[in-house]
Coordinates of C-alpha atoms in Angstrom, one line a residue:
M1077 CA 70.1 88.0 20.1
S1078 CA 67.9 88.3 17.1
R1079 CA 68.1 91.6 15.2
D1080 CA 66.3 93.1 12.3
K1081 CA 68.0 95.4 9.7
Y1082 CA 66.5 98.8 9.1
V1083 CA 67.2 101.8 6.8
V1084 CA 66.4 105.1 8.3
E1085 CA 64.5 107.4 6.1
T1086 CA 66.4 110.7 6.2
D1087 CA 64.6 112.8 3.5
G1088 CA 63.5 116.1 4.9
L1089 CA 65.8 116.0 7.9
S1090 CA 68.2 118.9 8.6
T1091 CA 71.9 118.2 9.3
S1092 CA 71.3 118.6 13.1
E1093 CA 68.2 116.3 13.0
R1094 CA 70.2 113.6 11.2
A1095 CA 72.9 114.0 13.8
D1096 CA 70.3 113.5 16.5
V1097 CA 69.0 110.4 14.9
C1098 CA 72.5 109.0 14.6
R1099 CA 73.4 109.7 18.2
E1100 CA 70.1 108.1 19.4
L1101 CA 71.0 104.9 17.4
L1102 CA 74.6 104.9 18.6
A1103 CA 73.4 105.4 22.2
L1104 CA 71.1 102.3 21.8
A1105 CA 74.0 100.3 20.4
A1106 CA 76.6 101.5 22.8
P1107 CA 76.4 98.7 25.4
E1108 CA 77.1 96.1 22.6
V1109 CA 79.7 98.0 20.6
A1110 CA 83.1 96.3 20.5
T1111 CA 84.8 98.3 17.8
F1112 CA 84.1 101.3 15.6
E1113 CA 85.7 103.3 12.8
T1114 CA 85.2 106.5 10.9
D1115 CA 86.9 108.8 8.4
I1116 CA 87.5 112.4 9.2
P1117 CA 87.0 114.7 6.2
W1118 CA 88.9 117.7 7.6
S1119 CA 88.2 119.5 4.3
M1120 CA 84.6 120.0 5.6
A1121 CA 85.5 121.3 9.1
E1122 CA 84.2 124.8 8.5
E1123 CA 80.7 123.3 8.4
W1124 CA 81.1 121.5 11.8
P1125 CA 79.9 122.8 15.1
S1126 CA 82.7 123.4 17.6
E1127 CA 81.9 120.2 19.6
V1128 CA 82.2 118.2 16.4
R1129 CA 85.6 119.7 15.6
E1130 CA 86.8 118.9 19.1
A1131 CA 85.6 115.3 18.7
A1132 CA 87.4 115.1 15.3
E1133 CA 90.6 116.4 16.9
H1134 CA 90.4 113.7 19.6
L1135 CA 89.7 111.0 17.0
S1136 CA 92.6 112.2 14.8
S1137 CA 94.9 111.9 17.7
L1138 CA 94.3 108.2 18.2
R1139 CA 96.9 107.2 15.7
E1140 CA 99.5 108.6 13.3
P1141 CA 98.4 109.4 9.7
R1142 CA 98.8 106.5 7.3
R1143 CA 99.2 106.3 3.5
G1144 CA 96.5 108.4 1.8
E1145 CA 95.9 110.5 4.8
D1146 CA 96.9 114.2 5.2
R1147 CA 95.7 117.3 7.1
L1148 CA 92.4 117.3 5.0
Y1149 CA 91.5 113.6 5.4
R1150 CA 92.1 111.2 8.2
R1151 CA 90.8 107.8 9.3
T1152 CA 90.7 106.3 12.8
G1153 CA 91.1 102.7 11.7
V1154 CA 89.1 100.2 13.6
R1155 CA 89.3 101.1 17.2
K1156 CA 88.3 99.0 20.2
N1157 CA 85.6 100.5 22.3
D1158 CA 87.9 100.6 25.4
Q1159 CA 89.7 104.0 25.1
V1160 CA 88.6 106.8 27.4
G1161 CA 86.8 109.4 25.5
A1162 CA 87.1 107.7 22.1
W1163 CA 83.5 106.4 22.0
D1164 CA 82.1 109.7 23.1
A1165 CA 84.1 111.5 20.4
F1166 CA 82.9 108.9 17.8
V1167 CA 79.3 109.5 18.8
A1168 CA 79.7 113.3 18.5
F1169 CA 81.6 113.1 15.2
A1170 CA 80.1 110.1 13.3
P1171 CA 77.1 112.0 11.7
Y1172 CA 79.6 114.3 9.9
A1173 CA 81.7 111.5 8.4
F1174 CA 81.6 110.1 4.9
D1175 CA 81.8 106.6 6.4
A1176 CA 81.3 105.5 10.0
S1177 CA 80.5 102.1 11.5
A1178 CA 80.1 100.4 14.8
W1179 CA 80.4 96.6 15.3
G1180 CA 79.4 94.2 18.1
Q1181 CA 81.2 91.1 19.1
G1182 CA 81.9 88.7 16.3
A1183 CA 82.1 91.6 13.8
H1184 CA 78.4 92.0 13.5
R1185 CA 77.8 95.6 12.1
L1186 CA 75.3 97.3 14.4
V1187 CA 75.3 100.8 12.8
A1188 CA 76.5 102.0 9.4
L1189 CA 76.5 105.7 8.4
A1190 CA 77.4 107.1 5.1
D1191 CA 77.6 110.5 3.4
C1192 CA 77.2 112.7 6.4
A1193 CA 74.3 110.6 7.7
Q1194 CA 72.4 110.8 4.5
S1195 CA 72.4 107.0 4.6
I1196 CA 71.8 105.2 7.9
V1197 CA 71.5 101.4 8.3
V1198 CA 71.0 99.8 11.7
R1199 CA 70.4 96.4 13.2
L1200 CA 68.0 96.5 16.2
S1201 CA 66.6 94.0 18.6
G1202 CA 62.9 94.0 19.6
D1203 CA 64.0 95.5 23.0
Q1204 CA 65.8 98.3 21.3
I1205 CA 62.9 99.1 19.0
A1206 CA 60.8 99.5 22.1
L1207 CA 63.3 102.2 23.3
V1208 CA 63.5 104.3 20.2
S1209 CA 61.7 107.6 20.1
T1210 CA 58.4 107.8 18.3
A1211 CA 59.8 110.1 15.7
L1212 CA 62.7 107.7 14.9
E1213 CA 60.5 104.7 14.9
A1214 CA 58.3 106.3 12.2
R1215 CA 61.5 106.6 10.0
L1216 CA 62.6 103.0 10.3
V1217 CA 62.1 101.0 7.1
P1218 CA 62.7 97.2 7.5
V1219 CA 65.1 95.6 5.1
R1220 CA 63.9 92.3 3.9

């Protein structure tokens, strides 16, 4: 399937508006997502809504901490999109991560988020573009 790469213009969006944009894009990508990963900057947890903290707790429980991780910073590692609740927790949490990505089959990156969704890059098919909200479509900037 042919996809085009877009950067999402986030200037002027509030934290909750950026989260909504991310979740809309992740919902579009969901049927094709094979794997995903995120970091979990627990040092910022005071700024998170309760459902985001709950999602972070679920994601943190997916594996034991590894080198460089502690109670203030965790990573999920690359997770297969086949664990009950893990994808939903990822979608809830990803807009609050320093780095979060979702890949399709063959390791094609579908969505990449950085710096608490200040930077959003997505690959969309023509069919997916037709499904995005009007507000989001106006923020898509093609990457050539």
